[in-house]
XYZ file of C-alpha atoms in Angstrom:
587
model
C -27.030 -10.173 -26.722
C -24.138 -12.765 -26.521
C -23.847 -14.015 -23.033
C -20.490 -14.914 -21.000
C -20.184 -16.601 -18.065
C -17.308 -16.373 -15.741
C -16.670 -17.313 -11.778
C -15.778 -13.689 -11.428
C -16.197 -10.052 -12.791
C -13.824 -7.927 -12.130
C -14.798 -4.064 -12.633
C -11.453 -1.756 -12.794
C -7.618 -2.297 -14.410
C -5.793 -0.161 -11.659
C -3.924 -1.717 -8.595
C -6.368 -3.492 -7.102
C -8.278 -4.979 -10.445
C -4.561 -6.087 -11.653
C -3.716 -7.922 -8.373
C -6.939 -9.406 -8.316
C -6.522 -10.739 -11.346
C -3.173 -11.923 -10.673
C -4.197 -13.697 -7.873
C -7.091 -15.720 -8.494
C -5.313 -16.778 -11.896
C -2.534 -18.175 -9.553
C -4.905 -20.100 -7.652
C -6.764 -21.169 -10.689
C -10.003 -19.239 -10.680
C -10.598 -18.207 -13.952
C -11.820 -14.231 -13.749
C -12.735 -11.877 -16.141
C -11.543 -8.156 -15.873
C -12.899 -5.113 -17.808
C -11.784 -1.665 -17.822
C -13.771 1.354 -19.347
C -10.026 3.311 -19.799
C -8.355 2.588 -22.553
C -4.993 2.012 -21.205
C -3.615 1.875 -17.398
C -2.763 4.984 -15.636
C -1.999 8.240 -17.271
C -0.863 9.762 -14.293
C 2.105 9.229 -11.856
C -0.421 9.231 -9.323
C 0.492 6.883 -5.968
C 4.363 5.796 -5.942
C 5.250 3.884 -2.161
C 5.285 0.352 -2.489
C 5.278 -1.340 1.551
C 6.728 -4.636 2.209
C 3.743 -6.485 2.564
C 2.795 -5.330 -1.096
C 6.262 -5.829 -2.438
C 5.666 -9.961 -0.664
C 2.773 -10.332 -2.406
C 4.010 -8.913 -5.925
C 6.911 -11.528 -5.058
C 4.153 -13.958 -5.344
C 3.007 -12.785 -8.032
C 6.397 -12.165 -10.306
C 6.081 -8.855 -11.076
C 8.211 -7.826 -7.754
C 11.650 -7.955 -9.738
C 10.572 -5.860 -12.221
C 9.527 -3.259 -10.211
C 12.396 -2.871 -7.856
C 14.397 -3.087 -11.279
C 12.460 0.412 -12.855
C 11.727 1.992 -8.809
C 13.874 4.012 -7.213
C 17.051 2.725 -5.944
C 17.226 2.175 -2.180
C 20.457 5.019 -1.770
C 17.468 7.301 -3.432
C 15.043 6.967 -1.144
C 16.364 6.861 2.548
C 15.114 10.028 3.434
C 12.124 12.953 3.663
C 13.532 16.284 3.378
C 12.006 19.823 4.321
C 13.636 23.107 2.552
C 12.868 26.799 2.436
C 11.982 26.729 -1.037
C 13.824 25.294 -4.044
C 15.315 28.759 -5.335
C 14.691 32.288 -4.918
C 15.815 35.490 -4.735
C 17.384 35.038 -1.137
C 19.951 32.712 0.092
C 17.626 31.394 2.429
C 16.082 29.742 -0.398
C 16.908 26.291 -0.914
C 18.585 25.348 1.998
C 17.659 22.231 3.966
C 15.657 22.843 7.097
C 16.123 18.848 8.378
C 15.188 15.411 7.127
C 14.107 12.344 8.608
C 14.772 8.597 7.674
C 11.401 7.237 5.815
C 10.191 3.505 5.241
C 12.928 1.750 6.182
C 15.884 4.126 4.848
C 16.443 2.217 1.700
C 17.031 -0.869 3.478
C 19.217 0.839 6.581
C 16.441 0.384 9.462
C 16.967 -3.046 11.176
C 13.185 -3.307 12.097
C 12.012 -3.389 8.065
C 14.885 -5.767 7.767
C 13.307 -7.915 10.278
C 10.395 -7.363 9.116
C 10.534 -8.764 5.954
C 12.590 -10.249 2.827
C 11.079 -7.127 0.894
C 12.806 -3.810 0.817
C 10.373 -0.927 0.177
C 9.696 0.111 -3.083
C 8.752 3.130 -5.327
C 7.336 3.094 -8.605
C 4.673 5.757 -9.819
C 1.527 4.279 -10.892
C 1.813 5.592 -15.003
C 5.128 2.595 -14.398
C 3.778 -0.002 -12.074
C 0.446 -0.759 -14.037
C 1.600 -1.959 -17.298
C 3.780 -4.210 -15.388
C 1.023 -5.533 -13.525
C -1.326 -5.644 -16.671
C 1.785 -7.661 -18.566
C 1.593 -9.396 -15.710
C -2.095 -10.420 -15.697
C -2.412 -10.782 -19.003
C 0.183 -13.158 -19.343
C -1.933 -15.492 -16.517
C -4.864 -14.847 -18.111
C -4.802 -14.434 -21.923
C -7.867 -13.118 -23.397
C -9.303 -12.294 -20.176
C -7.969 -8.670 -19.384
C -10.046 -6.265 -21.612
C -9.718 -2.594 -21.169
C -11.642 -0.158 -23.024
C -14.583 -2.126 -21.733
C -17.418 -0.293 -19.462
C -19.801 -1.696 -17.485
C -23.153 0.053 -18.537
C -25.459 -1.879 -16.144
C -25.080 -4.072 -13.513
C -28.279 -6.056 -11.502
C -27.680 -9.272 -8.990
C -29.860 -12.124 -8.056
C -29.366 -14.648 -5.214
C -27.229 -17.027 -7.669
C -25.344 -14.273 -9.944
C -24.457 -10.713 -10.708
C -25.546 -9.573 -14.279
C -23.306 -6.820 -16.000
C -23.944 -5.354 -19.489
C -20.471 -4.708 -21.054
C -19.790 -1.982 -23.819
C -16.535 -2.783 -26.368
C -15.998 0.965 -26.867
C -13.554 -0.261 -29.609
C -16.288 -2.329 -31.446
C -19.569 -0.310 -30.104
C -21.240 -3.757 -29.240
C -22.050 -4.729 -25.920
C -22.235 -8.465 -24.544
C -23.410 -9.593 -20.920
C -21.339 -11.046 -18.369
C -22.984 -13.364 -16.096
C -20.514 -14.320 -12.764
C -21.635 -15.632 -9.083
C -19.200 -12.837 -7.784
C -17.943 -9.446 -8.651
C -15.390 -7.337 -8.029
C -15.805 -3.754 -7.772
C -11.836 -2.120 -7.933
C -13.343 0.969 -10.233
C -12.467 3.420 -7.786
C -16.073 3.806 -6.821
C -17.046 5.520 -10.710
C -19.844 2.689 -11.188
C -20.323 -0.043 -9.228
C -20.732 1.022 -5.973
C -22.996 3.752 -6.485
C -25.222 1.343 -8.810
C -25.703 -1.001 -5.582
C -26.444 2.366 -3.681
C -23.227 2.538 -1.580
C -22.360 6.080 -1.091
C -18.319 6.667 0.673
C -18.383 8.611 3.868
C -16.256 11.233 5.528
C -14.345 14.186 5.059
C -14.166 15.803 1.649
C -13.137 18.795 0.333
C -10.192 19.324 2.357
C -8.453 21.224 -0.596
C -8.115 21.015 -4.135
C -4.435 20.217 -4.936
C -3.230 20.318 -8.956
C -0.156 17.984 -9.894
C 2.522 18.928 -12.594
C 4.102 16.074 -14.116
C 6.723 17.123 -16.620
C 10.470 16.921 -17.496
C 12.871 19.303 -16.364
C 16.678 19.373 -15.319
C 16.048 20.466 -11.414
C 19.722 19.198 -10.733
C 20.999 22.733 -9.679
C 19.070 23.295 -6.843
C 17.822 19.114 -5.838
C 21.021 18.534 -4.445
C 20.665 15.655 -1.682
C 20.449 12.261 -4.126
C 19.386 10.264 -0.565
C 15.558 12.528 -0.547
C 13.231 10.855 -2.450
C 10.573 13.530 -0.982
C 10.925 17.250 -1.207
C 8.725 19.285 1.095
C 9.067 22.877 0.115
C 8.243 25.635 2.742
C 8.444 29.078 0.550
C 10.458 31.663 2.935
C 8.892 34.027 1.904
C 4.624 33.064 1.402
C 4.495 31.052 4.026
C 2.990 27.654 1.645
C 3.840 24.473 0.911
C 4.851 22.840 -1.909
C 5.962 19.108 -2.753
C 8.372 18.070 -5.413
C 8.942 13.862 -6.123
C 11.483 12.649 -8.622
C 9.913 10.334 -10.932
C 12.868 8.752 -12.809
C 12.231 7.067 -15.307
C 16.151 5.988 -16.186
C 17.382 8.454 -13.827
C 16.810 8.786 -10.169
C 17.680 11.883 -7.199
C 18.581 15.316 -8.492
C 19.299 13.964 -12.031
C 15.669 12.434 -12.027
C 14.506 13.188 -15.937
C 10.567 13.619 -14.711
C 9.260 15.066 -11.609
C 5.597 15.599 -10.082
C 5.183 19.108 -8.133
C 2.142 19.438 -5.821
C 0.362 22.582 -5.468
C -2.867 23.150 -3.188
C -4.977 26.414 -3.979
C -7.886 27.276 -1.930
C -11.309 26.223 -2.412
C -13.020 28.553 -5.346
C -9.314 29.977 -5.897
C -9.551 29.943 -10.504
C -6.052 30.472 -10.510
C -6.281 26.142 -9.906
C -8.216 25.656 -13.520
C -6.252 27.774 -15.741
C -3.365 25.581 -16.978
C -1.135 28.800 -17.934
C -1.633 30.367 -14.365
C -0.620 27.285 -12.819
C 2.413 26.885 -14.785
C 3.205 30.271 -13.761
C 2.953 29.813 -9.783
C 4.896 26.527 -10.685
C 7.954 28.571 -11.635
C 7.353 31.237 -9.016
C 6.979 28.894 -6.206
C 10.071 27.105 -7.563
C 11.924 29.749 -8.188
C 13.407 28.419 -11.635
C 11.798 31.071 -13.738
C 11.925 30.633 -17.767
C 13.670 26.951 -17.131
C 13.094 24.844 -20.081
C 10.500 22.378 -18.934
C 8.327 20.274 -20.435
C 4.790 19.333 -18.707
C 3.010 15.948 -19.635
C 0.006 16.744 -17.896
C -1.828 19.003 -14.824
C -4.177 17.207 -12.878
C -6.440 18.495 -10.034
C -7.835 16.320 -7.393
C -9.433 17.108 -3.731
C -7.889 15.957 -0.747
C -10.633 13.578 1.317
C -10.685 10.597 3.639
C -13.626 8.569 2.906
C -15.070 4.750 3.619
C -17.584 2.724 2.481
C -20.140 1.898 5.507
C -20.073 -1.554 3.812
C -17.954 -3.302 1.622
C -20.504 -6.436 0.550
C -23.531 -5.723 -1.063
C -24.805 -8.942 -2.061
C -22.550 -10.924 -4.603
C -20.361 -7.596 -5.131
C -17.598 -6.710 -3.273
C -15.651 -2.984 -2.832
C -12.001 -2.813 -3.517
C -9.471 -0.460 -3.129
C -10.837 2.875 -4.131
C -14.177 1.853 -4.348
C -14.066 1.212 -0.395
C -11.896 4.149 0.598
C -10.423 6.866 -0.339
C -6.892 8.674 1.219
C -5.177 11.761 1.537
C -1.561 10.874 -0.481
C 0.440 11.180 3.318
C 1.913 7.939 4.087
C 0.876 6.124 0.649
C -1.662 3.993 2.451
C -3.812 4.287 -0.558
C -2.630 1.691 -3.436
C -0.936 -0.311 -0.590
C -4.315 -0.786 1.102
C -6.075 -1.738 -2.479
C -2.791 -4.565 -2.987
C -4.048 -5.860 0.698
C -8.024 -5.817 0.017
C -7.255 -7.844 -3.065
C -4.921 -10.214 -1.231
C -7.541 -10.657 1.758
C -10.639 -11.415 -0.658
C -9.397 -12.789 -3.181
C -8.547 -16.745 -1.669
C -11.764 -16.772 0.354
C -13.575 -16.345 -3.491
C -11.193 -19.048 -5.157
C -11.759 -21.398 -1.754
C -15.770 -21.162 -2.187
C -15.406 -21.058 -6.255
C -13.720 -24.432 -5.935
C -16.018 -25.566 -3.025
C -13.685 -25.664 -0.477
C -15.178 -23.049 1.720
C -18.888 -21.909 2.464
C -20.414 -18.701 1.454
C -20.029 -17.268 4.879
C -16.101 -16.978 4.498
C -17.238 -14.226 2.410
C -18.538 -11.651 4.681
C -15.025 -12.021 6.939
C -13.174 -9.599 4.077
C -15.767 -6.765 5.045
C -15.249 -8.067 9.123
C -11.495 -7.837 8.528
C -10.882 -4.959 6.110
C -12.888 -2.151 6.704
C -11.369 -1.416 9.895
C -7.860 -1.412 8.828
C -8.827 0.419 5.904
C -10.811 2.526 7.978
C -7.518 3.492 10.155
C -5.561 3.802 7.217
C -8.185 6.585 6.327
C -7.198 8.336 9.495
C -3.509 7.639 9.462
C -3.872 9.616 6.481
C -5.496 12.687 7.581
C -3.605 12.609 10.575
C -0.404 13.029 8.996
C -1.659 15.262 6.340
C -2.742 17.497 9.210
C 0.791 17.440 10.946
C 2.582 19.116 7.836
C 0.519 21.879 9.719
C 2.245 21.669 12.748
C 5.449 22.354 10.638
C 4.292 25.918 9.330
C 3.412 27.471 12.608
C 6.565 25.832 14.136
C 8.623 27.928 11.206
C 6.267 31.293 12.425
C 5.041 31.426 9.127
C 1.889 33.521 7.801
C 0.585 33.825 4.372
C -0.983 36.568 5.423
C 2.518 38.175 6.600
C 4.807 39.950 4.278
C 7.374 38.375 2.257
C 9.751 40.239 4.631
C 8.351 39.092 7.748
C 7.926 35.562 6.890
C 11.823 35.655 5.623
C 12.913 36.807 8.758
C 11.241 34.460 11.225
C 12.524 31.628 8.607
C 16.340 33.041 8.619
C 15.919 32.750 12.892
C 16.495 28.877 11.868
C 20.670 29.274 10.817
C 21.130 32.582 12.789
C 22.905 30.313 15.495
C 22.057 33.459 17.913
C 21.607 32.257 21.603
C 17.780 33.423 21.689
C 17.082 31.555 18.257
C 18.227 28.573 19.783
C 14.657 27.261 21.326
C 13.171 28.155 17.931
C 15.206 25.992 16.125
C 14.665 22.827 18.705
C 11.118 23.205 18.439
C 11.170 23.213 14.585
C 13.383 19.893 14.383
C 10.964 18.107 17.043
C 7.706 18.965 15.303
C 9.231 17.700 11.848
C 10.531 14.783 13.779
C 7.086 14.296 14.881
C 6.176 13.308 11.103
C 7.813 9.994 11.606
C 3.846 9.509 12.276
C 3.942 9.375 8.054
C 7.092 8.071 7.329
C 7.746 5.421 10.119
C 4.580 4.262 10.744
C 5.713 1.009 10.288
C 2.794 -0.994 12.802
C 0.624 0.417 10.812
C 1.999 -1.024 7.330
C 2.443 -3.966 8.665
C 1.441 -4.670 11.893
C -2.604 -5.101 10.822
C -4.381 -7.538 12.720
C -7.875 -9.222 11.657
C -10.476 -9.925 14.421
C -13.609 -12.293 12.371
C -14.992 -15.835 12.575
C -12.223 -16.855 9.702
C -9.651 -16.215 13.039
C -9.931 -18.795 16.237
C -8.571 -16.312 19.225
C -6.491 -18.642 21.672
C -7.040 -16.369 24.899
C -3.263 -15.633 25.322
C -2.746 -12.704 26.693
C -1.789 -9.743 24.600
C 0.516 -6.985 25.855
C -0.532 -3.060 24.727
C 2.123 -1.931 21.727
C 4.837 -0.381 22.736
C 3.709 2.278 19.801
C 0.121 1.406 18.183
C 1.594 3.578 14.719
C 5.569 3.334 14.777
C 6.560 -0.342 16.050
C 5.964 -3.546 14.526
C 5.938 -6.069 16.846
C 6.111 -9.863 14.992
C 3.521 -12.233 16.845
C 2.254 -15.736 15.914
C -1.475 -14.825 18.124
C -4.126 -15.420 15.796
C -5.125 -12.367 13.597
C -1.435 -11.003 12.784
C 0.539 -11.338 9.785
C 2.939 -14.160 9.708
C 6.389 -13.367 11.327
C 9.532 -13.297 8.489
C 12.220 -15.614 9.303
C 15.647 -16.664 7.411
C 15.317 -20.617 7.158
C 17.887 -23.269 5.706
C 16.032 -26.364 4.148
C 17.801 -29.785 4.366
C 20.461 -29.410 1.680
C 21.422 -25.710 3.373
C 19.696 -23.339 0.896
C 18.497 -20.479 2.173
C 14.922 -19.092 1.534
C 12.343 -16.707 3.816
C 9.273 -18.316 5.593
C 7.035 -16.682 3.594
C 7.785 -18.693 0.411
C 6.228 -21.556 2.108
C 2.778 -19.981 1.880
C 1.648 -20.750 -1.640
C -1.308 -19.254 -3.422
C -4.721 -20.249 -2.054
C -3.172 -22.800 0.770
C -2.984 -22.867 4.073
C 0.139 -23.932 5.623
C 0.715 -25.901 9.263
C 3.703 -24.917 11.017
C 4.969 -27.634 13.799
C 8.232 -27.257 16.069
C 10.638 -29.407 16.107
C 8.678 -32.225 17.780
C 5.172 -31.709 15.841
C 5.277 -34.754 13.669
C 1.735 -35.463 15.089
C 0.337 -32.575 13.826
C 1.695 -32.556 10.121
C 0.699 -36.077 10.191
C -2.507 -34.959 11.000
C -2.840 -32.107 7.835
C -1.516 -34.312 5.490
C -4.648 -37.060 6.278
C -6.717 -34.029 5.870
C -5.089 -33.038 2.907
C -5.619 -36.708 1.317
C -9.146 -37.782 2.609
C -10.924 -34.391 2.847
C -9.062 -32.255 -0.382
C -8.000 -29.403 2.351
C -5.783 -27.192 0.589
C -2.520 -27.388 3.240
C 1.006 -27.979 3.851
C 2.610 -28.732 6.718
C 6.395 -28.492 7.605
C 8.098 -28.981 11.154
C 10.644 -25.772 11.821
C 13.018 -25.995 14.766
C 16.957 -24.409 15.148
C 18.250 -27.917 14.125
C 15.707 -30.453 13.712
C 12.677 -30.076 11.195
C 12.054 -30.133 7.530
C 13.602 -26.375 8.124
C 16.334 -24.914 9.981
C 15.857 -21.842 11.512
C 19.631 -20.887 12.290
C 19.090 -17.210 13.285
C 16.639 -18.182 16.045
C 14.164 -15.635 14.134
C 11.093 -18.238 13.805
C 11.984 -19.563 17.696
C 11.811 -15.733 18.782
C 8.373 -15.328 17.451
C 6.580 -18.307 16.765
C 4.594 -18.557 20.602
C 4.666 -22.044 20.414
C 6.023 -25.171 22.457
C 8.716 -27.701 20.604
C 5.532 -29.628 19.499
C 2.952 -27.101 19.600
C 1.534 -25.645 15.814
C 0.649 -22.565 13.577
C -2.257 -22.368 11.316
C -1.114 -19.721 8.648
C -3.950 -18.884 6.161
C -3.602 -18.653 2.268
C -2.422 -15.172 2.751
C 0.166 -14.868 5.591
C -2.505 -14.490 8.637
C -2.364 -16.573 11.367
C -5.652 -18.137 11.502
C -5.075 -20.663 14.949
C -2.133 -22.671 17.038
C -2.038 -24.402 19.588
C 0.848 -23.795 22.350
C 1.212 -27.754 22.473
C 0.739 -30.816 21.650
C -2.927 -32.377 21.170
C -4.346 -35.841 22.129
C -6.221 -35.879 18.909
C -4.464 -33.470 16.712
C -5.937 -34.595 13.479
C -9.449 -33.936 15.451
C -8.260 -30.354 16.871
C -6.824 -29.625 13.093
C -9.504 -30.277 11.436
C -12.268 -28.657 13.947
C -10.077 -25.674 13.759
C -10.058 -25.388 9.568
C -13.812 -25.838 8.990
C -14.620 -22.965 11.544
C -12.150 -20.565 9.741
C -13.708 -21.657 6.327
C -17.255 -22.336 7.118
């Protein structure tokens, strides 16, 4: 059987085998991908795009691509809640409240200070053959779907896969010290014995993608999401615009969300579900045109270990999330990012084996919150229903009734109607939840704490606050470099480097990473950043707000935007502090 031998095997073409790929290509790892689908994603499937994953698709150059085919900011500033789409009643369809969501297109000063990234939205049957263009235009040859791993064994120098060509029916053997499980959990992770854990079984949702003209009755263009409370049932649906040319009401596609109860067989008969479709929606014999039904179970599940060995577990291989909040494919982008320079930094001998087991230290409990962030706000649509007083067990009449309390503007409807805005307000748990996005802090041996003190959050899930300690994500910042041109702070950060960041008078310290840099190989830059003097200008005081440093103390910012050290001050022996303070991150 021919043999091939690669640094690393990646398992999976979805978001996280794509970035992956992406990634240690920029850094110059060659890697080897195979896919057992023939094609990326059939499915819209996840859509949200969070800053941090639209900065590190910047990196990769598939970020203005994606906001050019998403949905326009104007199109997404807002989560909306109606009584139904259309029906019978004039209650149907009307709008029941809305709340701003990620940002508001661009609107919420907090993601603008978060960030040079603007959230995006793309639908997964769109994003992946971008990022598989993408990959395969860094790595020619080396993306290969319609390839399965049939086997897979590891020894204490390699992992061993047996590939099938499903187009040729020949299989080959893949020999790589590391491997990448982003399969989604299908293969590898139950070949090394690694069973997910948690709730399953929630429910079993189905979702309709298919064309139709909803214009008539999706009125608001600034909803992107459409949660659908029938008057009259008492259950929810969810409606999404999907573009692809068109966005809002005059969105060509759209993906409708349906959840049936466990056993129901209404939920496996493709005709009956068409049919609730229209009821639910109220559009009757509408021309429409459906592209496919899928059925899925709502569960929040983790991996008790994301290591085994030489193989790793990403994305959907380590966890699994309700759709509330898109955490999902955001959380694969971010496992990818984390791993994938501490594998190109001990590939190319920069970095001991042992940086390797920090991705499991640092990931699964982020991803492991992200689980519950999910379920949580999947949970809270709950809330919602028994707010409105509705039953599916009540009659259509009933149900209408306590629903039409909402507009009566009567005196005695009026506490009714406050305690149905704050409970949907109360959902900014899903759609603000910006600390939780972005505000992720890793606690391992690849981060030096400093013993500042750390004040509690003003809110652990809704605020981001930008920090320098070690462990949080590097603070965004408008700088001007000597000739005046403008550029954010995370374009310093390049692909499998670290970067030093001095203040104004921290000459010492860059002197002391660039002798690193030239007698030991250690992959790092080093700038000086102060409002007037420094390599950079920081003219909106944003880097001076947050940077927790003296005018000649220092930042260690690892190869992917995580403070990894500093030092308030200045040092006697910086190149001796420097130094000390990079081989304890990477060994």
């Amino acid at each position: 059987m021919r043999e091939i031998e690669t640094p690393v095997l990646i398992v999976g073409g979805g978001g996280a085998g794509l970035t992956a790929s992406m990634l240690l290509s920029k850094m110059g790892v060659d890697a080897l991908l195979v896919s057992s689908l023939p094609t990326t994603s059939m499915l819209p499937k996840a859509h949200v795009l969070n800053q941090r994953t639209m900065e590190i698709f910047r990196d990769l150059g598939v970020a203005a691509p994606i906001y050019e085919r998403g949905t326009p900011p104007e199109h997404m500033r807002y989560s909306g809640w109606y009584a139904g789409l259309a029906g019978r009643d004039d209650v149907f369809g009307r709008e029941i409240a809305r709340i701003e969501s990620w940002g508001a297109g661009g609107l919420d000063a907090d993601w603008l200070r978060a960030s040079p990234c603007v959230q995006a939205n793309l639908p997964q049957i769109r994003l992946e053959p971008i990022l598989k263009a993408r990959a395969e235009e860094l790595a020619p040859g080396r993306v290969r779907f319609h390839h399965e791993v049939v086997a897979v064994e590891q020894d204490d120098r390699a992992v061993t896969a047996v590939v099938r060509d499903k187009d040729q029916n020949a299989e080959y053997r893949v020999r790589a010290p590391y491997l990448l499980a982003c399969d989604g959990g299908r293969t590898i992770g139950r070949a090394l014995g690694v069973e997910l854990e948690g709730q399953r079984g929630l429910m079993n949702e189905v979702s309709v993608h298919m064309t139709a003209d909803l214009s008539p009755w999706a009125r608001d263009p600034e909803v992107l999401i459409r949660w659908l409370w029938l008057p009259d049932v008492g259950i929810q649906a969810v409606l999404v615009p999907m573009g692809p040319h068109r966005w809002g009401p005059d969105s060509e596609e759209w993906v409708f969300h349906l959840n049936y109860p466990s056993g129901d067989p209404r939920g496996i008969d493709d005709a009956q579900v068409e049919a609730d479709m229209r009821r639910v929606l109220g559009i009757g014999d509408l021309a429409i045109t459906i592209h496919k039904i899928s059925r899925w179970t709502l569960e929040g599940v983790l991996a008790p270990r994301f290591q085994v060995g030489r193989a790793f577990l990403v994305g959907d291989a380590a966890h699994r999330h309700p759709p509330t909040g898109g955490l999902g494919l955001n959380s694969a982008v971010h496992d990818a990012h984390n791993l994938c320079w501490k594998v190109a930094a001990v590939v190319r001998g920069q970095a001991s084996e042992r940086l390797l087991a920090t991705y499991e230290a640092e990931r699964r409990p982020v991803d492991g919150r992200n689980v519950e962030r999910s379920l949580e706000s999947a949970f809270n649509h709950m809330g919602i229903r028994n707010a409105l007083g509705l039953d599916p067990a009540a009659s259509p009449d009933a149900n209408l009734a306590h629903v039409r309390r909402f507009w009566s503007g009567r005196r005695e409807d009026v506490a009714y109607r406050r305690e149905v805005l704050r409970v949907i307000a109360g959902q900014s748990m899903e759609f603000r939840e910006h600390n939780v996005e972005f505000g992720q802090t890793y606690v391992s041996t690849a981060v030096l704490a400093d013993g500042s003190f750390h004040a509690p959050a003003v809110d652990p899930v809704l605020v981001y606050e930008p920090s320098t300690r070690p462990g949080a994500p590097l603070p965004h910042a408008w700088l001007d470099d000597a000739d005046g041109r403008r550029l954010p702070l995370t374009d310093l950060v390049t692909p499998g480097r670290f970067l030093l960041i001095a203040g104004e008078d921290g000459a010492p310290w860059c002197a002391a990473a660039r002798g690193l840099a030239e007698r030991d190989g250690v992959p790092i830059d080093a700038v000086r950043i102060g409002h007037v003097d420094g390599e950079y200008r920081d003219p909106r005081c944003m880097w001076l707000r947050h940077r927790g440093i003296a005018h000649d103390g220092a930042v260690l910012v690892r190869p992917d935007r995580f403070v990894g050290w500093r030092s308030a001050s200045g040092a006697a022996d910086p190149a001796a502090v420097l130094g000390d303070a990079i081989r304890r991150i990477i060994d």
